[in-house]
CSV table of C-alpha atoms and ligand atoms in Angstrom, one decimal:
chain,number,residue,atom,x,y,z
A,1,UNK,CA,39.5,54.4,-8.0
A,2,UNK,CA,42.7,56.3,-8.1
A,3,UNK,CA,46.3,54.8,-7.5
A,4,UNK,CA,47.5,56.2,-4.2
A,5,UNK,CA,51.1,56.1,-5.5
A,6,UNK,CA,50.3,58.0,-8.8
A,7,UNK,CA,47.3,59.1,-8.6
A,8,UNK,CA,46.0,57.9,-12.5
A,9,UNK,CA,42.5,57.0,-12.3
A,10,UNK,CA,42.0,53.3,-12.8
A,11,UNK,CA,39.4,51.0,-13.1
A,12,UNK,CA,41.4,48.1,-10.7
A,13,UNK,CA,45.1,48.2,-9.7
A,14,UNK,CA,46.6,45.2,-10.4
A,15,UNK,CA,50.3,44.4,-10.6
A,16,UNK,CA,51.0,45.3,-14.2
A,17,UNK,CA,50.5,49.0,-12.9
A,18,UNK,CA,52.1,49.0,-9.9
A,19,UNK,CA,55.4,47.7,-10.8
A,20,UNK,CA,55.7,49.9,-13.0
A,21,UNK,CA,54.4,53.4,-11.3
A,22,UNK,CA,56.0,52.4,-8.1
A,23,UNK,CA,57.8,49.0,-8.1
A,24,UNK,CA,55.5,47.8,-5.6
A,25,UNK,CA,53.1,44.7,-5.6
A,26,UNK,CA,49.6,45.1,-4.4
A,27,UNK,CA,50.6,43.4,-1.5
A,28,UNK,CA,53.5,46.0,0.0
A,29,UNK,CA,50.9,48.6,-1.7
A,30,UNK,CA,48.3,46.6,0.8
A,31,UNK,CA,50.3,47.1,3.5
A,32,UNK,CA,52.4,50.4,2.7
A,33,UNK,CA,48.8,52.3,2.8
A,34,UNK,CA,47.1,50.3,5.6
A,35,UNK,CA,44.6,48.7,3.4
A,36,UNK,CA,42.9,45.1,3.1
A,37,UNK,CA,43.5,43.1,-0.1
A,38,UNK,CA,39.6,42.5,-0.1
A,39,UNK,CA,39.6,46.2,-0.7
A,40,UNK,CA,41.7,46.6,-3.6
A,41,UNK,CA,41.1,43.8,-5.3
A,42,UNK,CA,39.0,42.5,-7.7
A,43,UNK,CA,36.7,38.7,-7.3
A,44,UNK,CA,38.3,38.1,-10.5
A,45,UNK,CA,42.0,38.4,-9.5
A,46,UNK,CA,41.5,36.2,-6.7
A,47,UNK,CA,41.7,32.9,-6.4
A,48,UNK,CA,42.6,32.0,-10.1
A,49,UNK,CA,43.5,28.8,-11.5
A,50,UNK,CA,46.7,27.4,-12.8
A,51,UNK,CA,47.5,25.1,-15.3
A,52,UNK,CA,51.0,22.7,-16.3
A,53,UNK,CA,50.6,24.3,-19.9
A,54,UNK,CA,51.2,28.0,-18.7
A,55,UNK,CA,55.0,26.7,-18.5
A,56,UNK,CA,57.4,26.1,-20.9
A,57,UNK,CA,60.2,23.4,-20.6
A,58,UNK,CA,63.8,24.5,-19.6
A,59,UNK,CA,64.9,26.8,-21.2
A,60,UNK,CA,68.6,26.0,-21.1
A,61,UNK,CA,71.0,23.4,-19.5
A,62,UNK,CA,70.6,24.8,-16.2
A,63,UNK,CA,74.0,26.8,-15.2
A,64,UNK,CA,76.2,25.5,-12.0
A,65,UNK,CA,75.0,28.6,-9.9
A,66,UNK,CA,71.5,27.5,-10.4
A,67,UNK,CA,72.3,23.8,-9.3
A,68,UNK,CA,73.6,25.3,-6.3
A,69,UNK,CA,70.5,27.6,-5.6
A,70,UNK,CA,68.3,24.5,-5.9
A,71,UNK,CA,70.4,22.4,-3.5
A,72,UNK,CA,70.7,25.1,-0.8
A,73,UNK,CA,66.8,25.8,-1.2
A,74,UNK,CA,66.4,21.5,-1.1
A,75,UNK,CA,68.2,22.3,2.5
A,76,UNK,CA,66.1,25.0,3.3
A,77,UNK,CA,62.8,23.1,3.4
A,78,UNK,CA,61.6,25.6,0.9
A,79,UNK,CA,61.1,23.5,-2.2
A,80,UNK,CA,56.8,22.0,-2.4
A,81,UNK,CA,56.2,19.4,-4.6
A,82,UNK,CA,52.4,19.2,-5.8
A,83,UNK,CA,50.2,18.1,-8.4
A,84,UNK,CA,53.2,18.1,-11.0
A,85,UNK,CA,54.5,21.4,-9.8
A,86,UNK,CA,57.5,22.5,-8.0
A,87,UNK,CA,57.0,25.6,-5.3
A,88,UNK,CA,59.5,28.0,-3.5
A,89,UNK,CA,57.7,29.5,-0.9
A,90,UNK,CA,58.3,33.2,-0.3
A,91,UNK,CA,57.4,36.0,1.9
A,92,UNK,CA,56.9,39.5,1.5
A,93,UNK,CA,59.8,41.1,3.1
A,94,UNK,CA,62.3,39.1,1.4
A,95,UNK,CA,60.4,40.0,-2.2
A,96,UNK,CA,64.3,40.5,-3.3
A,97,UNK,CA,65.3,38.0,-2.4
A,98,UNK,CA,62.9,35.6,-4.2
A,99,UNK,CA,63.3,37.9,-7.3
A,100,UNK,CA,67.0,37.3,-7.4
A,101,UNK,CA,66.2,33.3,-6.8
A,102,UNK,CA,63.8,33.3,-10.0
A,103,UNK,CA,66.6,35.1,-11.8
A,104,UNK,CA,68.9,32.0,-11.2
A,105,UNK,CA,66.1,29.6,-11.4
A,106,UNK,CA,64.9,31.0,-14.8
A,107,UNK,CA,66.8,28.2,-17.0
A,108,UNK,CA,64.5,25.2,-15.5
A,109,UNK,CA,61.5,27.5,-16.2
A,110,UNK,CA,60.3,29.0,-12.8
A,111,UNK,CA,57.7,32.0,-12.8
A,112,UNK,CA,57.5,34.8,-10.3
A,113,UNK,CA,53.8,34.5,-8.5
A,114,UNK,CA,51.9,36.6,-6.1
A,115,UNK,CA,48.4,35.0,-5.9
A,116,UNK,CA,45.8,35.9,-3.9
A,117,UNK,CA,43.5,33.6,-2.1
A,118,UNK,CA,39.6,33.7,-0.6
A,119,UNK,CA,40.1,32.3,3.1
A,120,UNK,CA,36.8,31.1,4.2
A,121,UNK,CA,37.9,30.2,7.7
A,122,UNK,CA,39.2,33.9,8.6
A,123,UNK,CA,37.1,35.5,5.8
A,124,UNK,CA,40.0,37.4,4.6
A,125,UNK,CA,41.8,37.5,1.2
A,126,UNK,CA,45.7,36.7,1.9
A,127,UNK,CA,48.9,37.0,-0.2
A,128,UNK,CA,51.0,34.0,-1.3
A,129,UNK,CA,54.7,34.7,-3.0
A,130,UNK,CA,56.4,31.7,-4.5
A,131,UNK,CA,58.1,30.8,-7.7
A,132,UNK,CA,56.2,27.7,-9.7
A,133,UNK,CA,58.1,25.3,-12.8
A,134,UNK,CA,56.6,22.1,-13.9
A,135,UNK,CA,58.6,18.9,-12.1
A,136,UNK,CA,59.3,17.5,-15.2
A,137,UNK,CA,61.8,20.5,-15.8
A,138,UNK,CA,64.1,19.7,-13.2
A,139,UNK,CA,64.1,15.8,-12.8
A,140,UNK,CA,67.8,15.3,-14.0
A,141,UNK,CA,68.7,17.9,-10.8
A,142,UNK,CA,66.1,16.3,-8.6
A,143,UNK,CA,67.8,13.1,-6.9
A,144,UNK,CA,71.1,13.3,-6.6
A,145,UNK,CA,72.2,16.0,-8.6
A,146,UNK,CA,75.6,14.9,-10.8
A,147,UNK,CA,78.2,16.5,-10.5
A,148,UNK,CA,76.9,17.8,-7.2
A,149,UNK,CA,76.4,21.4,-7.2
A,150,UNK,CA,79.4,23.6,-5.3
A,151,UNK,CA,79.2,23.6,-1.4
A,152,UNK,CA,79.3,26.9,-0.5
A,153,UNK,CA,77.1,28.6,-3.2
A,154,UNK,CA,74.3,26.1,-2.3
A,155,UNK,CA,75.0,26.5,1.5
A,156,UNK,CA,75.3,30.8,1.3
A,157,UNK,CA,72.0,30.7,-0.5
A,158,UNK,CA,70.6,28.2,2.4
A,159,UNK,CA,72.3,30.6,5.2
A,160,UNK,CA,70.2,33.4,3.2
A,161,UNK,CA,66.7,31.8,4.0
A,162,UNK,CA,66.8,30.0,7.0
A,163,UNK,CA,70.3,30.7,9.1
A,164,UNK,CA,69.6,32.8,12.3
A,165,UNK,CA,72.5,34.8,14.2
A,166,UNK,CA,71.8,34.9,17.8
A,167,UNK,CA,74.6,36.3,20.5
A,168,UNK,CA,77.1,35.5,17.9
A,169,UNK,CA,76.2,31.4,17.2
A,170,UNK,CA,75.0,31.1,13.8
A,171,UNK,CA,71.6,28.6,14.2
A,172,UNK,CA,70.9,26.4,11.1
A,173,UNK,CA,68.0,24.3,10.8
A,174,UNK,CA,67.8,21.8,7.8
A,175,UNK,CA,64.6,20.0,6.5
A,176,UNK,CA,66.3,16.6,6.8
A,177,UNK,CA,68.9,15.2,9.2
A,178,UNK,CA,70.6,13.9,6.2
A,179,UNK,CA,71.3,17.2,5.4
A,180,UNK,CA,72.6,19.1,8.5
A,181,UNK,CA,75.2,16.1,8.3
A,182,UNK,CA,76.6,16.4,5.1
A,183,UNK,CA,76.8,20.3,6.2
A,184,UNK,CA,78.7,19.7,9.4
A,185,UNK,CA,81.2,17.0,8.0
A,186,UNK,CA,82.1,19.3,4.9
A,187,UNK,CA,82.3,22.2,6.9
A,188,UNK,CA,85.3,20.6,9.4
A,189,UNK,CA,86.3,18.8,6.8
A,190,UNK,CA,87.0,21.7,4.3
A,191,UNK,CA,86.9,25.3,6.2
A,192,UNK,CA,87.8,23.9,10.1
A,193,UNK,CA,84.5,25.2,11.2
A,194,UNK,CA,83.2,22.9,13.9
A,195,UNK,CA,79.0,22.7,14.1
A,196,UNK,CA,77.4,21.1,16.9
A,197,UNK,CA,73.9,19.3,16.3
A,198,UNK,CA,71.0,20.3,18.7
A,199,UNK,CA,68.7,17.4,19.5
A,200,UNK,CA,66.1,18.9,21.0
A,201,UNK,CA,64.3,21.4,18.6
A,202,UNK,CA,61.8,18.6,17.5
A,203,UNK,CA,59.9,20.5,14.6
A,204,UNK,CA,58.1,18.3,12.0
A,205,UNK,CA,61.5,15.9,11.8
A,206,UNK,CA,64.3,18.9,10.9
A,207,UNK,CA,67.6,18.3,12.6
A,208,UNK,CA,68.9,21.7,14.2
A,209,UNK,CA,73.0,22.8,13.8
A,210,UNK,CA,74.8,25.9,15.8
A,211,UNK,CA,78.1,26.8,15.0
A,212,UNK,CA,79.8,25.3,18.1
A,213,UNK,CA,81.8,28.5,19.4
A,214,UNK,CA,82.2,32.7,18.9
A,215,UNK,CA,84.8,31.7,16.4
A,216,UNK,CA,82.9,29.1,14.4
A,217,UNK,CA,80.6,31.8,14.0
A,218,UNK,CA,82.7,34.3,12.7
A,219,UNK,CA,84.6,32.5,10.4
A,220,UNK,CA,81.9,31.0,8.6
A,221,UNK,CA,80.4,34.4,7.8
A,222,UNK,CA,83.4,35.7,7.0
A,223,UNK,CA,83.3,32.6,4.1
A,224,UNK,CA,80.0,33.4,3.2
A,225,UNK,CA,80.1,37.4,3.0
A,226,UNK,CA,80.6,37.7,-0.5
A,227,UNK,CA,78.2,36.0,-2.0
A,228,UNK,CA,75.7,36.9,1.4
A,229,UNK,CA,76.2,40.7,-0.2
A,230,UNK,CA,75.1,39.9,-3.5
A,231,UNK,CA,71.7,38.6,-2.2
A,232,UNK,CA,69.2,41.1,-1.2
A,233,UNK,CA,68.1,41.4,2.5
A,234,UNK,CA,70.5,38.3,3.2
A,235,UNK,CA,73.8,39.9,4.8
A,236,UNK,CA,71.9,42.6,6.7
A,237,UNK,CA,70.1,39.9,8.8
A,238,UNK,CA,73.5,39.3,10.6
A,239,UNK,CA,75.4,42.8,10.3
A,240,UNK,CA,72.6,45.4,10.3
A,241,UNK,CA,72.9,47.7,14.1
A,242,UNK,CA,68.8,47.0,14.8
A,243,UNK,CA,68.1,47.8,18.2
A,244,UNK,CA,67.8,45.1,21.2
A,245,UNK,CA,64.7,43.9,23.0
A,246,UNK,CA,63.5,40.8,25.9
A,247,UNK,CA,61.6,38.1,24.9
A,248,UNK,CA,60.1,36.4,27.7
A,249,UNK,CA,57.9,32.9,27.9
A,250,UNK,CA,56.6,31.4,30.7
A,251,UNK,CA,56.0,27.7,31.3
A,252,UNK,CA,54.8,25.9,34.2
A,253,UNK,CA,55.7,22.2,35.6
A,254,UNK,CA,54.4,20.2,38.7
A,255,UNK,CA,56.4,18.4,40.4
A,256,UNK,CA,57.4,16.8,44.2
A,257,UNK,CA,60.3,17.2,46.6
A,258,UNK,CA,62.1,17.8,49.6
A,259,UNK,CA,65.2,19.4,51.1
A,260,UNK,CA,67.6,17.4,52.9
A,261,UNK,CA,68.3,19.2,56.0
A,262,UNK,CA,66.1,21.3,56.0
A,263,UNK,CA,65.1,23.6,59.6
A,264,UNK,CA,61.4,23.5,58.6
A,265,UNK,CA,58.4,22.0,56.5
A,266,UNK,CA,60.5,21.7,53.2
A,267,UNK,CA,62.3,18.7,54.4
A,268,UNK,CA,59.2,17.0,54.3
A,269,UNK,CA,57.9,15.4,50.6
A,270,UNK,CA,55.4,17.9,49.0
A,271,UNK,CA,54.3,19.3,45.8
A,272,UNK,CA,53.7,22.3,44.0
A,273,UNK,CA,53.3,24.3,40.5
A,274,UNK,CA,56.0,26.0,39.5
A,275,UNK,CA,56.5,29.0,36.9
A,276,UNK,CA,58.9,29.6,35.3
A,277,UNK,CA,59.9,32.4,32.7
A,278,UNK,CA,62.4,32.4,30.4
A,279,UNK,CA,64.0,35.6,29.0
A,280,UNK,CA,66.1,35.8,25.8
A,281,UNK,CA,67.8,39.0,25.2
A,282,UNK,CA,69.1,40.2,20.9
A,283,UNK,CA,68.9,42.0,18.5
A,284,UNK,CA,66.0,42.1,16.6
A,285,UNK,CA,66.7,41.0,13.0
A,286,UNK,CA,65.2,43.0,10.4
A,287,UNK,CA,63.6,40.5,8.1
A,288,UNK,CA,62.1,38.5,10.2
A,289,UNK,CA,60.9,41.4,13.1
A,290,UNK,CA,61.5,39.1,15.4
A,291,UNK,CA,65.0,38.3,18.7
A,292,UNK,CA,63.7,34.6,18.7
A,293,UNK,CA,61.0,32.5,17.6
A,294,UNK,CA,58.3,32.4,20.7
A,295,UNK,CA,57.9,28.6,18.7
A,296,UNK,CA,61.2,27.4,19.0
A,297,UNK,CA,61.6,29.0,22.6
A,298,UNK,CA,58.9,27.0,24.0
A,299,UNK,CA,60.0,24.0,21.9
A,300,UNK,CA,63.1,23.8,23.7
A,301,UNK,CA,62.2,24.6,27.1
A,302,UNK,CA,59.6,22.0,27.1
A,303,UNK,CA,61.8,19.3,25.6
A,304,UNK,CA,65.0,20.6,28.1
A,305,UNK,CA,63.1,21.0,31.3
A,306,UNK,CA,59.6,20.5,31.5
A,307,UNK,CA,59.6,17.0,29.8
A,308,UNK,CA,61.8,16.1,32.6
A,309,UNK,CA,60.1,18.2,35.7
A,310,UNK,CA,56.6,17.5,35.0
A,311,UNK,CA,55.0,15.4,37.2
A,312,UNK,CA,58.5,13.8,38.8
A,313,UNK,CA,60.5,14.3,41.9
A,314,UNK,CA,63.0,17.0,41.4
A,315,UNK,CA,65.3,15.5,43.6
A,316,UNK,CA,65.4,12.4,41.6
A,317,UNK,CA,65.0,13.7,37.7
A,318,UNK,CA,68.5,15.2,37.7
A,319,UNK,CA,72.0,13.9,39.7
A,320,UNK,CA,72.4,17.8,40.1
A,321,UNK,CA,69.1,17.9,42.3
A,322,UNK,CA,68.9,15.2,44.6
A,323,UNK,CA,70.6,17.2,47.3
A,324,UNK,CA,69.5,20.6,46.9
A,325,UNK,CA,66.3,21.3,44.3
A,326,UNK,CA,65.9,25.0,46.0
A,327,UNK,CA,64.8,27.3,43.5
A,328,UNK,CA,68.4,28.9,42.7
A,329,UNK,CA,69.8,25.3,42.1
A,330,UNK,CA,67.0,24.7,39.9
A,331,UNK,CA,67.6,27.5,37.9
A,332,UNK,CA,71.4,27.0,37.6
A,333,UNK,CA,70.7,24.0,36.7
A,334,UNK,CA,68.1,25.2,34.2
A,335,UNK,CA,70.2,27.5,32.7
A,336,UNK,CA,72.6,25.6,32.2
A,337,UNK,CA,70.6,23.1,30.2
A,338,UNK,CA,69.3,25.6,27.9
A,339,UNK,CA,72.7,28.4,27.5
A,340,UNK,CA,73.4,26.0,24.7
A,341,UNK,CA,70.3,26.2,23.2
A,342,UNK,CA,69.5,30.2,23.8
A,343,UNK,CA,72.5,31.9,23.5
A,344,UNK,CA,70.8,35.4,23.9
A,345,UNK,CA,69.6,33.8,27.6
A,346,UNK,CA,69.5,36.8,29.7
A,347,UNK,CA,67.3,35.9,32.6
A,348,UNK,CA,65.4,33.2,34.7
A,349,UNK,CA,62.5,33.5,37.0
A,350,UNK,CA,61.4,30.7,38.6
A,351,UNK,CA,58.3,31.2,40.4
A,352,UNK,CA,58.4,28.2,43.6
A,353,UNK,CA,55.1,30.0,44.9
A,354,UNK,CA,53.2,33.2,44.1
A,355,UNK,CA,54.8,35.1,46.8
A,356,UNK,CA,58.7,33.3,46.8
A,357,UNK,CA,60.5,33.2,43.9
A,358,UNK,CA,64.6,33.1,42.6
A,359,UNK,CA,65.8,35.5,39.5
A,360,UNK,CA,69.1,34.5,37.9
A,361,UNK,CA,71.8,35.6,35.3
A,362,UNK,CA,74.0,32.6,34.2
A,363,UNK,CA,77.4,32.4,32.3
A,364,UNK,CA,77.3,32.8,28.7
A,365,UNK,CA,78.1,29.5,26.6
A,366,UNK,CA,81.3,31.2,25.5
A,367,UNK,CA,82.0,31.2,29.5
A,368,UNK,CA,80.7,27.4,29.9
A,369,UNK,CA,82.5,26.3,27.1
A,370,UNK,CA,85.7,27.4,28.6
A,371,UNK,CA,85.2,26.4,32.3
A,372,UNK,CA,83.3,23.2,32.5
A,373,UNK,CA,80.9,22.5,34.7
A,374,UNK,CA,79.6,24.4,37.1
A,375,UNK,CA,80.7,23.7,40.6
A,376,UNK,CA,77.6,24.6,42.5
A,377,UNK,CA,75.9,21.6,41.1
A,378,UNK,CA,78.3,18.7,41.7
A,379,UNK,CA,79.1,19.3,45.7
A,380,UNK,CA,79.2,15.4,45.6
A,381,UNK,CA,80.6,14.9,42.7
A,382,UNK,CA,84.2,13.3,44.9
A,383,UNK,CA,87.0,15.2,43.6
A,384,UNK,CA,90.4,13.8,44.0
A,385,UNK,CA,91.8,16.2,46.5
A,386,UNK,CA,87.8,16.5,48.4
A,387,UNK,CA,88.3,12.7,49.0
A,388,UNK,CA,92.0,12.7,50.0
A,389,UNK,CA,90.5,15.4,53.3
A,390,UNK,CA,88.2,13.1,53.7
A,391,UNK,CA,90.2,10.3,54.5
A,392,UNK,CA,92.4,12.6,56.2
A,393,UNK,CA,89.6,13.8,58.7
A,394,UNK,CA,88.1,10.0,59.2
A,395,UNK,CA,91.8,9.4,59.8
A,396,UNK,CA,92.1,11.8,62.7
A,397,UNK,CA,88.7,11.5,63.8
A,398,UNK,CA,89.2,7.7,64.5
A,399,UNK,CA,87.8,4.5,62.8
A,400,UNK,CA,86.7,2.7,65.7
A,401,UNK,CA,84.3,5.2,67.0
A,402,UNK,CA,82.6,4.9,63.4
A,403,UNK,CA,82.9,0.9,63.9
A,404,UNK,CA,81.8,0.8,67.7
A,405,UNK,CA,78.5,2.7,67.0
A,406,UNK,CA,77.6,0.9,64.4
A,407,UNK,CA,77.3,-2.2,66.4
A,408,UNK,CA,75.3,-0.7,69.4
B,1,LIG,ZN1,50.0,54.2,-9.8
């Protein structure tokens, strides 16, 4: 075979080559020339084995910065412990990024990997990137690292792998609640940057944390830019002009009710099968391909509004309902449940049947945040000055009427 970058004839093209012809792994040359690894690669380059005594101990007192990379990657969910070995997971288009990680991890003695692995289920070979070091190398900064390692190093290197910017909220989910505390508190505590946490991404037990206004958001970038900048394909995932798109998922719930008032058939109790579709509206950021997960999107529609629609009486699942569960108080209602949630929330579309339907465009949370609840859905809600009329008009209508049919 020939390399398609250089064109030297060679009996397999492994990485030793690559690297140095092009810079690339066989993976990005995998997928910079449209070909399967089961093409390029050799039976005996797959699937190899690995063994403790391929690593060497630390090789010096781990530095401060590296403490801090381990904590913020401890945050990140990205650390695997397994069969005496310590993982961080990678992925291809943030290569860099795992390269500059190994750099700061070398001390406790972690190696760069790109395996490659047989899958019998999908009979294809697939690409793994992580960085490997024995456990025993870093059991004094396992625990509770002493001194802890410096806050912000450890939480711009977190911000690097797992924070998301969407409509100007930066989204932070941690592997352990523990965690996304001890971020929150020494973020108001230290830099005045309030964090609210988000209960209802349920995803294998991590606790969710969005900075809590435009502000919030700004300001802890603006803390973390520096050392963001020195960490390849981290800053561009929150500056870089990509262009926008619609994301759009669609649920559907069955539930039961009636209108009060109502001229015709509505007042009466029936059922039916709503759908509903939920659009979110961003940038798309660059390392990732993606406006919003399609996972987390469903995750929090489900746990916001379907959990609680589902099979219930609409007029009874929310206090906002149980006068009017039309389709356009539903989806006020609806969005403004999830605004919080989905910042990039462009659009609702809530299907009542297949021929009648209600599209609507909310306020942004910066707009909630700043004017409360919204009206529309607390009509009985007894406002000082609505009860004050009231007495006024039962006043001037006269009590005894009231009284006198009551009694007949
Ligand atoms: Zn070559």
């Amino acid at each position: 075979m020939h390399c398609l970058e250089c064109g030297a004839p060679l009996s397999r093209l492994d990485n030793g080559h690559l690297l140095e012809c092009s810079g690339l792994t066989v993976q990005e040359y995998a997928i910079r020339h449209q070909l399967p690894l089961d093409m390029i690669l050799h039976s005996d380059q797959i699937n190899l084995p690995d063994h403790i005594d391929n690593y060497t101990g630390p090789t010096a007192r781990p530095t401060e910065t590296a403490r801090q990379v381990l904590l913020g990657l401890r945050w990140a969910g990205l650390l695997q412990e397994h069969d005496g070995f310590v993982d961080v997971a990678g992925e291809i288009r943030r290569l860099d990024l795992l390269l500059w990680i190994q750099e700061h991890l070398v001390d406790y003695g972690f190696q760069f990997h790109q395996d490659y692995e047989y899958r019998a289920d999908t009979h294809r070979v697939v690409a793994k990137n992580f960085l490997r070091a024995p456990m025993r190398n870093l059991v004094h900064d396992w625990a509770m690292p002493e001194p802890p390692p410096a806050f912000l190093g450890a939480l711009a290197v977190y911000v690097a792998q797992r924070a998301e910017w969407h409509a100007g909220y930066l989204f932070m989910a941690f592997s352990r609640s523990i965690y996304a505390e001890t971020v929150r508190e020494e973020l108001v505590r230290n830099h005045q940057i309030h964090c609210e946490i988000l209960d209802a991404a349920d995803n294998g037990g991590e606790a969710l944390l969005r900075t809590r206004s435009l502000a919030d958001g700004e300001k802890l970038l603006d803390l973390l830019q520096e050392q963001l900048q020195e960490m390849p394909t981290a800053w561009e995932r929150f500056q870089a002009d990509t262009p926008t798109a619609s994301v759009t998922k669609e649920l559907v719930f069955d539930s039961a009710h009636f209108i009060t008032d109502h001229p015709a058939k509505c007042s009466n109790l029936h059922g039916g099968r709503y759908v509903l579709q939920v659009e979110v509206t961003g940038r798309i950021d660059p390392i990732t391909g993606c406006v919003v997960d399609y996972g987390y999107l469903k995750r929090v529609v489900n746990h916001l509004i379907i959990e609680r629609f589902d099979h219930h009486h609409l007029n009874y699942a929310a206090e906002e309902l149980a006068w009017r569960s039309s389709t356009e108080m539903l989806c006020v209602f609806i969005w403004e449940q999830l605004i919080g949630y989905l910042p990039g929330l462009s659009s609702l579309r809530l299907y009542e049947t297949t021929s009648s339907w209600c599209d609507y465009q909310g306020r942004s949370l910066a707009e909630q945040q700043a004017q409360g609840a919204e009206p529309v859905l607390y009509p009985f809600r007894g406002e000082s000055e609505q009860m004050a009329r009231r007495q006024r008009l039962i006043q001037r209508s006269g009590k005894p009427r009231v009284a006198a049919c009551s009694i007949s």
